[in-house]
Structure formats: C-alpha cells, structure tokens
Amino acid sequence: MKKIMSIVLLCSLFVANAQKKPKLVVGIVVDQMRYDYLLRFKDKFGSKGFNKLIADGTTYENGHYNYIPTYTAVGHTSVYTGTTPKNHGIISNNWYDKFEKKSIYVVDDHNYKTVGSTSKEGEKSPYRLIASTIADQLKVSQDFKGKSIGIAIKDRSAILPVGHTADVAYWFDGGKNGKWVTSSFYTDKLPNWVSLYNTENKLKLDEYLASPWVTKEKLEEYTECTTDNHYFEGTFKEEDKPVFPHNLPHLKEKNGNYSLLKTTPFGNSITLDFAKQIIKNEKLGKDKTYSDFLAVSLSSTDYIGHKYGPASLEIQDTYLRLNDDLDDFIDFLNRKVGNDNYVLFLTADHAVVQIPHYLIDHKAPGGYFSNKKLYQKLMDFTFKKYKSTKLIENISNNQVFLNRKEISSLSLDIETLENELIEVLINYKDIHKAVSAHTLQRTEFTKAPLSLLQEGYNQKLSGDVLFTLEPTIIGENYVKGGTTHGTGYNYDTHVPILFYGGNIAKGKVVRKSVNITQIAPTVSNLLRIQEPNMSSLDILTEVFAKDE
C-alpha cells in the first residue's frame, strides 16, 4: 500500500511540475548593456522596469561572457545556443572567410529575398549557424508545434536567437521604408496583420521624428553621468555639437530618414510596441498544449552607446526611457499572458568600454590602435625575412590569416612562421597577448585572456595568429568620437542576467562568475526540453530555488 501511495505521490508531483512549464518564454537581450547600469541608475528606475525584475525574480550579479570577441552576433548566438564561438561557428559580425577569400557579413544570404519591402534588407538567413538554439529545441520537442519568433532592429539580432526552425524573424528596414520586414527563408508573404501594422505604424514613426529628442527629466537631475557637450562624443550629420536637444526633424533627411530612429531611445520603444503586437496577434502563450518562444533584442542602446559612450547624458536618458518601456511591456505580459504563464529572462550581448579620450582626460590609461600600421609592420617583417608580400592574407578582428599557398610555394613551416609573427606582435605597442592557432589546438588554457581567446577560436573559421590589445585601447576609427567593445576585459564581459515570471525564485545571487552560456540549459530545463545540441550542461540552479 505504501508503495502504491509513493507512486501516486510521484505521479502527482510530476503532473504538478508539468503544469509549471511556461506557456511562453520571452528572451530579452539589451544590446551593449553593462551590469553597472543597474547600479548607477537604480534610484532613478524607482520600483518599475529593471528594479521590478530584480525585486520579483532572480538576479545574477556576476554574469560574464567567457570568450573573445564580445560582439553582437556572437553574443546573441552564445546566449541562445549555450555555447561559445569555438562550437557554434559565429565568430564575429563580419569576418574574413578564408575559403571564399573575402569578408562576409554573418547573416547575408542572397538565396533569399526581402519580404515586406522592395529593399535588399531581407536577403538574410541563419545558415552560418551550426548549433541549435533553445528555440530550435523547443520546436523539435513539440513536433514543430508552438510558435517561435525573433524581433530586433538589427537583422542578426532577430535571426540568430531563434535559429533555423523559427516561424519568422522580423527586423527594421529604415531609410524611406520604415517597415518591419523578414526574409523569404521564413515566408513568402507577411501576415496580413503585419502589413496593416506597418501601414498604421508610419504615423507613430513620424510622430517620433516630428519632435526633438529631449531629456525625459530635467538635465540637472541627471547626476549619474557626465556633463553635455564633449569633443569625444559622436554627432549626427548636420549637427554641430553632441548636445541636447537633438533636433530630429532637422536631422532626419541627412541621417537615413527612419533609420535615424535606431540611434534614439525610440528605437527600443518601437521594438517593444511591435513585440506586443506579435504576442497579441499570434496569440503567444495561449495554446493549451504547446509552449511559444519570443526573442526580443533591443538594439538602440548599442547605437547610442557607440556614439556617446557609457558616461553620457544620452545613455542615462536612454535607460530611463527603456525602464519605462520595459515596465509597460511587463504589465502587458501580465495582462495578456498571465503572471504565472510566462518566463522572461533579460541579459545583454556584451557591455562596453569608456571612451578612451574621456579616460585620458581624467589621467586614466586609454588609447587608439591602428590596424593599418600593424599590417604594415608585419608586411615589412615578412618581406625583409622572406622577400614576400603575400604571406599575410588578412588582418581583422585581431586575427592574422596566413596565405597557405604562398607558404607552400616558399616551402615554409607554418608553425615557425606563426611563432615569428607572435614575437613581432608581442613586442608591438599596445598589444597584450598573442597566440597561435596550433597552440590553441594543443593546450587547454584556464586563465584569461588566453582561455577566452580559446573559447572564441573556431578551428575551421578563425585565423592563424590571435592577439589581444591592452585594456582601454580601441580602434583608431573611434578617435574622432565614440567607443566600442569586443575584448575579454570586465568592462566588455560583465552583463546582467535576470530571470522573472512564473515559478522563478526571488533573490540576488552573489558568487563566483557565472557564464552567459548557462542561460540556455537553464531555460531548457524550465521548458522541460533537451538543451541545445552544443550547449553547456551547467544550469543556474538558483532560478528554481533560493540560494541559501
């Protein structure tokens, strides 16, 4: 009898657990969000938005990216596949393809056409991604039932998170179009409701561009940032100084018309507005049997961060506005899907470094690096020693690609050449570390930065010699203004990891670094599905029960 009761109890627990499976998972990636923004702007956020997620969900205070390079396409892919570039095959946004002998863009695919406009913005697909995502696994586990949809202003940020099996991914076609579009990889025709929404939404887009971008609060209340008008910040075309107000009606024509919205807080607003329409019209989270997945990426924070830097008034204003938009989106989910019926996670695809000029002005280290000068240095070396100008095929993303045909014709040993180039690199100003592909294949590194380079190194796609720059050194293309990301330093790797929604434990987790690749297996466990095929198996257990 006791045995029977135990079986009944176990079955009851299984049913209870099965009922907790979320009807909808919403993944939000805030492009270029540093973790410390949650701390800097905490008092300004009030009880809404980010602070609501923190108060009522699980917060990881020490979440990091565990590879180099920390770029957008790589970050989104790693979050949703649960693995790093060495496995999933997305090694940058753009990279030198050593098979095609040219630079490629990660989601370009001219086998497909734009759906939703007459531009070429939709000639995209996820074909370069070789790992499955959480969204892929959910579709497979449900015999391709349920819906999986991606949305972002950036095409790569909409496409890569939902993988190969998505019902659709949408991104923003700016210019004179101002429409949400997709690729014929997914469908031959926009749903009627999307076409109607694009038409009606033009009024809202025009409304955003009809008035200047002014600060949400009074300027004197923005005490968590630097002052306005710095020479090291970027400007829009037709704008004399990087100051508020930014006259959007005047700037519109010379700055890409509707594309101007990308570099304003309103780019995030239109993304979340469209996300709400997707949930409503596609009835996400309403199926009694199957779970749905929505991947949302907020791209405008990245465009604004690149132009003005993390200490700027523009960044503070952007995050205060995003906080309100996020709060509104959470309320929408609670009303339309139900508080206990969905799980939301929020993270970032990378963080960002302070503008070097800003640091230098305050007597902190910083500087700018010339890839052209480095290329010339290596060319001079190979010509002097081997009388060849063809040994270096390409230098990009801090990787040196060698010309194997030339190496063979000169009867050179490739490892010897790699090591000679490393000697040149390591003695070059502003370079911190250098390592060869052969070394990465033979040695297991456990300490950064070489361990991070190893996780970012793809044996099939990456270069022959990899190097890192010293902290706060960035490319010289930013010397006239703005900043960037891509390194393995904490300012680029430390990002928020927040979980919220039905059956998510409440609490802050302060312990040794957790990896961004732990998100995918954790969400897979929440959905009770197989984790992505190359995913880490390391689950964030505190999401399920409070850290004691």
Short mmCIF file of C-alpha atoms in Angstrom, two decimals, residues 164-487:
data_model
loop_
_atom_site.label_atom_id
_atom_site.label_comp_id
_atom_site.label_asym_id
_atom_site.label_seq_id
_atom_site.Cartn_x
_atom_site.Cartn_y
_atom_site.Cartn_z
CA HIS A 164 16.79 27.56 -38.22
CA THR A 165 13.29 26.41 -37.28
CA ALA A 166 11.67 29.73 -36.36
CA ASP A 167 8.27 30.57 -37.74
CA VAL A 168 9.61 34.02 -38.57
CA ALA A 169 12.10 36.71 -37.57
CA TYR A 170 11.44 40.43 -38.12
CA TRP A 171 13.86 43.35 -38.31
CA PHE A 172 13.55 47.04 -39.12
CA ASP A 173 14.03 48.33 -42.64
CA GLY A 174 14.67 52.04 -42.11
CA GLY A 175 15.57 54.54 -44.80
CA LYS A 176 12.43 55.71 -46.54
CA ASN A 177 10.60 52.45 -45.80
CA GLY A 178 10.15 52.43 -42.04
CA LYS A 179 8.81 48.86 -42.02
CA TRP A 180 9.27 45.60 -40.21
CA VAL A 181 10.48 43.07 -42.77
CA THR A 182 11.59 39.47 -42.97
CA SER A 183 13.23 37.04 -45.38
CA SER A 184 11.80 34.52 -47.82
CA PHE A 185 13.79 31.99 -45.77
CA TYR A 186 10.79 32.09 -43.43
CA THR A 187 7.80 33.02 -45.55
CA ASP A 188 6.77 34.38 -48.94
CA LYS A 189 4.33 36.92 -47.55
CA LEU A 190 3.93 39.00 -44.42
CA PRO A 191 0.91 38.12 -42.30
CA ASN A 192 -1.96 40.49 -43.06
CA TRP A 193 -1.80 41.95 -39.59
CA VAL A 194 1.91 42.85 -40.00
CA SER A 195 1.26 44.58 -43.34
CA LEU A 196 -1.57 46.54 -41.75
CA TYR A 197 0.57 47.36 -38.72
CA ASN A 198 3.41 48.63 -40.94
CA THR A 199 0.98 50.99 -42.65
CA GLU A 200 -0.63 52.27 -39.48
CA ASN A 201 2.68 52.45 -37.58
CA LYS A 202 4.08 55.03 -40.01
CA LEU A 203 2.09 57.67 -38.14
CA LYS A 204 3.80 56.69 -34.89
CA LEU A 205 7.25 56.71 -36.51
CA ASP A 206 6.59 60.14 -37.99
CA GLU A 207 5.44 61.32 -34.59
CA TYR A 208 8.75 60.28 -33.00
CA LEU A 209 10.68 62.14 -35.72
CA ALA A 210 8.49 65.24 -35.59
CA SER A 211 9.94 66.49 -32.30
CA PRO A 212 13.48 66.89 -30.92
CA TRP A 213 14.94 64.24 -28.64
CA VAL A 214 14.96 65.99 -25.27
CA THR A 215 15.79 64.50 -21.89
CA LYS A 216 12.93 62.74 -20.11
CA GLU A 217 13.81 64.51 -16.84
CA LYS A 218 15.44 67.87 -16.18
CA LEU A 219 19.11 67.95 -17.14
CA GLU A 220 20.20 68.87 -13.62
CA GLU A 221 18.66 65.63 -12.32
CA TYR A 222 21.00 63.51 -14.48
CA THR A 223 23.67 63.27 -11.82
CA GLU A 224 24.81 59.73 -12.67
CA CYS A 225 26.57 60.79 -15.88
CA THR A 226 28.98 63.36 -17.22
CA THR A 227 28.01 66.79 -18.49
CA ASP A 228 26.78 67.52 -22.01
CA ASN A 229 28.92 68.56 -24.98
CA HIS A 230 32.21 66.65 -25.10
CA TYR A 231 34.57 66.58 -28.07
CA PHE A 232 34.96 62.80 -27.75
CA GLU A 233 31.28 62.07 -28.33
CA GLY A 234 29.88 61.46 -31.79
CA THR A 235 27.43 63.69 -33.62
CA PHE A 236 24.73 63.20 -36.21
CA LYS A 237 25.25 64.59 -39.68
CA GLU A 238 24.13 68.25 -39.78
CA GLU A 239 24.70 68.51 -36.01
CA ASP A 240 27.41 70.84 -34.72
CA LYS A 241 27.68 69.54 -31.17
CA PRO A 242 26.67 66.35 -29.31
CA VAL A 243 24.18 68.15 -27.09
CA PHE A 244 20.53 68.07 -26.14
CA PRO A 245 18.10 68.72 -27.68
CA HIS A 246 18.85 66.58 -30.73
CA ASN A 247 16.76 68.15 -33.46
CA LEU A 248 15.33 65.03 -35.10
CA PRO A 249 13.09 66.85 -37.63
CA HIS A 250 16.15 68.73 -38.92
CA LEU A 251 18.43 65.68 -38.80
CA LYS A 252 16.05 63.17 -40.38
CA GLU A 253 16.86 63.67 -44.07
CA LYS A 254 20.66 63.57 -43.75
CA ASN A 255 20.66 60.68 -41.29
CA GLY A 256 18.76 57.98 -43.10
CA ASN A 257 15.18 59.13 -42.52
CA TYR A 258 13.53 56.36 -40.48
CA SER A 259 16.96 54.83 -39.82
CA LEU A 260 17.60 57.80 -37.53
CA LEU A 261 15.27 56.16 -35.01
CA LYS A 262 17.86 53.43 -34.44
CA THR A 263 20.14 55.88 -32.63
CA THR A 264 17.42 57.25 -30.35
CA PRO A 265 15.62 55.69 -27.37
CA PHE A 266 12.54 55.43 -29.57
CA GLY A 267 14.10 52.55 -31.47
CA ASN A 268 13.60 50.47 -28.33
CA SER A 269 10.06 51.79 -27.98
CA ILE A 270 9.02 50.75 -31.48
CA THR A 271 10.61 47.32 -30.96
CA LEU A 272 8.67 46.62 -27.77
CA ASP A 273 5.49 48.02 -29.33
CA PHE A 274 5.84 45.56 -32.20
CA ALA A 275 6.65 42.75 -29.76
CA LYS A 276 3.34 43.40 -28.02
CA GLN A 277 1.54 43.22 -31.34
CA ILE A 278 3.24 39.90 -32.10
CA ILE A 279 2.10 38.45 -28.77
CA LYS A 280 -1.43 39.71 -29.33
CA ASN A 281 -1.92 38.77 -32.99
CA GLU A 282 -0.03 35.47 -32.89
CA LYS A 283 -1.73 34.56 -29.61
CA LEU A 284 1.57 33.64 -27.99
CA GLY A 285 1.19 31.88 -24.68
CA LYS A 286 -2.43 30.94 -25.36
CA ASP A 287 -2.05 27.37 -26.59
CA LYS A 288 -3.21 24.82 -24.00
CA THR A 289 -0.69 22.19 -25.12
CA TYR A 290 2.38 23.81 -26.66
CA SER A 291 4.78 26.50 -25.46
CA ASP A 292 5.81 29.50 -27.54
CA PHE A 293 9.08 31.43 -27.72
CA LEU A 294 9.69 35.13 -28.38
CA ALA A 295 13.24 36.51 -28.68
CA VAL A 296 13.40 40.30 -28.40
CA SER A 297 16.61 42.28 -28.88
CA LEU A 298 16.78 45.98 -28.07
CA SER A 299 19.33 47.41 -30.48
CA SER A 300 19.17 51.17 -29.93
CA THR A 301 21.17 51.02 -26.72
CA ASP A 302 24.12 49.81 -28.81
CA TYR A 303 23.84 52.51 -31.48
CA ILE A 304 23.59 55.20 -28.79
CA GLY A 305 26.36 53.69 -26.67
CA HIS A 306 28.78 53.60 -29.61
CA LYS A 307 28.12 57.22 -30.43
CA TYR A 308 28.11 58.81 -26.97
CA GLY A 309 29.76 56.34 -24.57
CA PRO A 310 28.58 54.88 -21.25
CA ALA A 311 29.15 58.04 -19.22
CA SER A 312 26.95 60.23 -21.42
CA LEU A 313 23.69 62.05 -20.79
CA GLU A 314 22.29 60.24 -23.82
CA ILE A 315 22.91 56.83 -22.26
CA GLN A 316 21.28 57.82 -18.98
CA ASP A 317 18.25 59.20 -20.79
CA THR A 318 18.04 56.09 -22.94
CA TYR A 319 17.99 53.75 -19.95
CA LEU A 320 15.44 55.82 -18.03
CA ARG A 321 13.15 55.68 -21.06
CA LEU A 322 13.85 51.98 -21.59
CA ASN A 323 12.98 51.35 -17.95
CA ASP A 324 9.51 52.78 -18.56
CA ASP A 325 9.08 50.86 -21.82
CA LEU A 326 10.18 47.65 -20.11
CA ASP A 327 7.75 48.20 -17.25
CA ASP A 328 4.92 48.71 -19.73
CA PHE A 329 5.91 45.53 -21.56
CA ILE A 330 5.90 43.51 -18.32
CA ASP A 331 2.43 44.82 -17.48
CA PHE A 332 1.29 43.84 -20.96
CA LEU A 333 2.60 40.30 -20.48
CA ASN A 334 0.87 40.03 -17.12
CA ARG A 335 -2.44 41.10 -18.63
CA LYS A 336 -2.31 39.20 -21.92
CA VAL A 337 -0.45 36.03 -20.97
CA GLY A 338 -0.83 35.90 -17.18
CA ASN A 339 1.72 36.34 -14.42
CA ASP A 340 2.27 32.63 -13.90
CA ASN A 341 2.15 31.58 -17.55
CA TYR A 342 5.40 33.01 -18.85
CA VAL A 343 9.11 33.17 -18.01
CA LEU A 344 11.21 36.15 -19.03
CA PHE A 345 14.98 36.36 -18.97
CA LEU A 346 16.96 39.53 -19.63
CA THR A 347 20.63 39.84 -20.41
CA ALA A 348 22.98 41.67 -22.79
CA ASP A 349 25.06 40.55 -25.76
CA HIS A 350 28.13 42.42 -24.44
CA ALA A 351 28.97 45.53 -22.47
CA VAL A 352 31.26 48.44 -23.48
CA VAL A 353 34.41 50.37 -22.59
CA GLN A 354 34.50 54.02 -21.58
CA ILE A 355 35.61 56.35 -24.35
CA PRO A 356 39.45 56.41 -24.21
CA HIS A 357 39.59 60.21 -24.61
CA TYR A 358 37.28 60.51 -21.58
CA LEU A 359 39.64 58.30 -19.57
CA ILE A 360 42.77 60.12 -20.78
CA ASP A 361 41.26 63.48 -19.82
CA HIS A 362 40.99 62.12 -16.27
CA LYS A 363 44.58 60.77 -16.28
CA ALA A 364 43.47 57.15 -16.70
CA PRO A 365 45.03 54.84 -19.31
CA GLY A 366 43.45 54.66 -22.74
CA GLY A 367 44.31 54.96 -26.39
CA TYR A 368 43.74 54.11 -30.03
CA PHE A 369 45.18 51.37 -32.19
CA SER A 370 45.95 51.40 -35.92
CA ASN A 371 45.29 48.13 -37.70
CA LYS A 372 46.84 49.59 -40.87
CA LYS A 373 50.13 50.30 -39.11
CA LEU A 374 50.21 46.81 -37.66
CA TYR A 375 49.55 45.33 -41.08
CA GLN A 376 52.46 47.34 -42.50
CA LYS A 377 54.72 46.20 -39.64
CA LEU A 378 54.00 42.55 -40.37
CA MET A 379 54.39 43.09 -44.11
CA ASP A 380 57.77 44.73 -43.55
CA PHE A 381 58.86 41.78 -41.42
CA THR A 382 57.79 39.09 -43.92
CA PHE A 383 59.35 40.96 -46.84
CA LYS A 384 62.63 41.52 -45.01
CA LYS A 385 62.92 37.88 -43.92
CA TYR A 386 61.22 36.00 -46.77
CA LYS A 387 61.14 38.54 -49.63
CA SER A 388 57.37 38.06 -49.86
CA THR A 389 54.45 40.50 -49.61
CA LYS A 390 51.85 37.74 -49.87
CA LEU A 391 52.30 35.78 -46.66
CA ILE A 392 49.78 37.92 -44.76
CA GLU A 393 46.39 37.36 -46.35
CA ASN A 394 44.22 39.38 -43.94
CA ILE A 395 44.21 41.03 -40.53
CA SER A 396 40.79 41.55 -38.95
CA ASN A 397 39.07 41.04 -35.58
CA ASN A 398 42.55 40.88 -34.02
CA GLN A 399 43.40 37.79 -36.06
CA VAL A 400 46.11 37.22 -38.65
CA PHE A 401 45.20 34.98 -41.59
CA LEU A 402 48.14 33.47 -43.45
CA ASN A 403 48.35 32.62 -47.14
CA ARG A 404 48.86 28.89 -47.22
CA LYS A 405 49.51 28.84 -50.96
CA GLU A 406 52.37 31.29 -50.54
CA ILE A 407 53.70 29.40 -47.52
CA SER A 408 53.76 26.23 -49.59
CA SER A 409 55.43 27.89 -52.57
CA LEU A 410 58.23 29.16 -50.31
CA SER A 411 58.49 25.77 -48.55
CA LEU A 412 57.98 27.40 -45.16
CA ASP A 413 56.89 25.72 -41.94
CA ILE A 414 53.63 27.36 -40.88
CA GLU A 415 54.21 26.92 -37.16
CA THR A 416 57.60 28.54 -37.40
CA LEU A 417 56.05 31.49 -39.23
CA GLU A 418 53.27 31.76 -36.64
CA ASN A 419 55.79 31.90 -33.81
CA GLU A 420 57.90 34.52 -35.59
CA LEU A 421 54.83 36.69 -36.07
CA ILE A 422 53.95 36.26 -32.40
CA GLU A 423 57.38 37.67 -31.49
CA VAL A 424 56.69 40.72 -33.65
CA LEU A 425 53.20 41.15 -32.24
CA ILE A 426 54.08 40.80 -28.57
CA ASN A 427 56.73 43.49 -28.90
CA TYR A 428 54.36 45.84 -30.70
CA LYS A 429 52.94 48.80 -28.77
CA ASP A 430 49.52 48.24 -27.14
CA ILE A 431 49.38 44.51 -27.84
CA HIS A 432 48.93 42.48 -24.66
CA LYS A 433 48.90 38.80 -25.69
CA ALA A 434 49.41 36.78 -28.87
CA VAL A 435 48.92 33.09 -29.50
CA SER A 436 48.96 30.77 -32.49
CA ALA A 437 46.14 28.57 -33.72
CA HIS A 438 48.32 25.50 -33.28
CA THR A 439 48.94 26.35 -29.63
CA LEU A 440 45.21 26.83 -29.03
CA GLN A 441 44.57 23.41 -30.52
CA ARG A 442 47.14 21.68 -28.32
CA THR A 443 46.94 23.46 -24.99
CA GLU A 444 44.00 23.83 -22.62
CA PHE A 445 44.16 27.31 -21.08
CA THR A 446 42.36 28.01 -17.82
CA LYS A 447 43.14 31.67 -17.21
CA ALA A 448 42.02 34.77 -19.10
CA PRO A 449 42.75 36.18 -21.58
CA LEU A 450 44.13 33.07 -23.33
CA SER A 451 41.24 30.91 -22.09
CA LEU A 452 38.82 33.47 -23.54
CA LEU A 453 40.65 33.50 -26.85
CA GLN A 454 40.46 29.73 -26.86
CA GLU A 455 36.66 29.75 -26.38
CA GLY A 456 36.36 32.25 -29.23
CA TYR A 457 38.69 30.37 -31.55
CA ASN A 458 36.96 28.23 -34.16
CA GLN A 459 39.37 25.72 -35.69
CA LYS A 460 37.65 25.82 -39.06
CA LEU A 461 36.99 29.56 -39.39
CA SER A 462 39.42 31.56 -37.28
CA GLY A 463 42.82 32.97 -38.18
CA ASP A 464 46.32 31.55 -37.65
CA VAL A 465 47.51 34.01 -35.01
CA LEU A 466 45.25 35.74 -32.49
CA PHE A 467 46.11 38.72 -30.31
CA THR A 468 44.57 40.98 -27.70
CA LEU A 469 45.11 44.66 -27.04
CA GLU A 470 45.89 46.18 -23.67
CA PRO A 471 42.90 47.43 -21.62
CA THR A 472 41.03 50.55 -22.84
CA ILE A 473 42.78 50.53 -26.23
CA ILE A 474 40.34 50.60 -29.14
CA GLY A 475 40.47 51.02 -32.92
CA GLU A 476 41.58 54.36 -34.36
CA ASN A 477 38.31 54.64 -36.29
CA TYR A 478 36.82 55.88 -32.99
CA VAL A 479 39.47 58.54 -32.40
CA LYS A 480 37.07 61.30 -33.53
CA GLY A 481 34.33 60.17 -31.20
CA GLY A 482 32.54 57.26 -29.59
CA THR A 483 33.58 53.88 -28.28
CA THR A 484 33.25 50.14 -28.85
CA HIS A 485 33.53 46.63 -27.36
CA GLY A 486 34.89 43.22 -28.28
CA THR A 487 37.52 42.38 -25.66
#
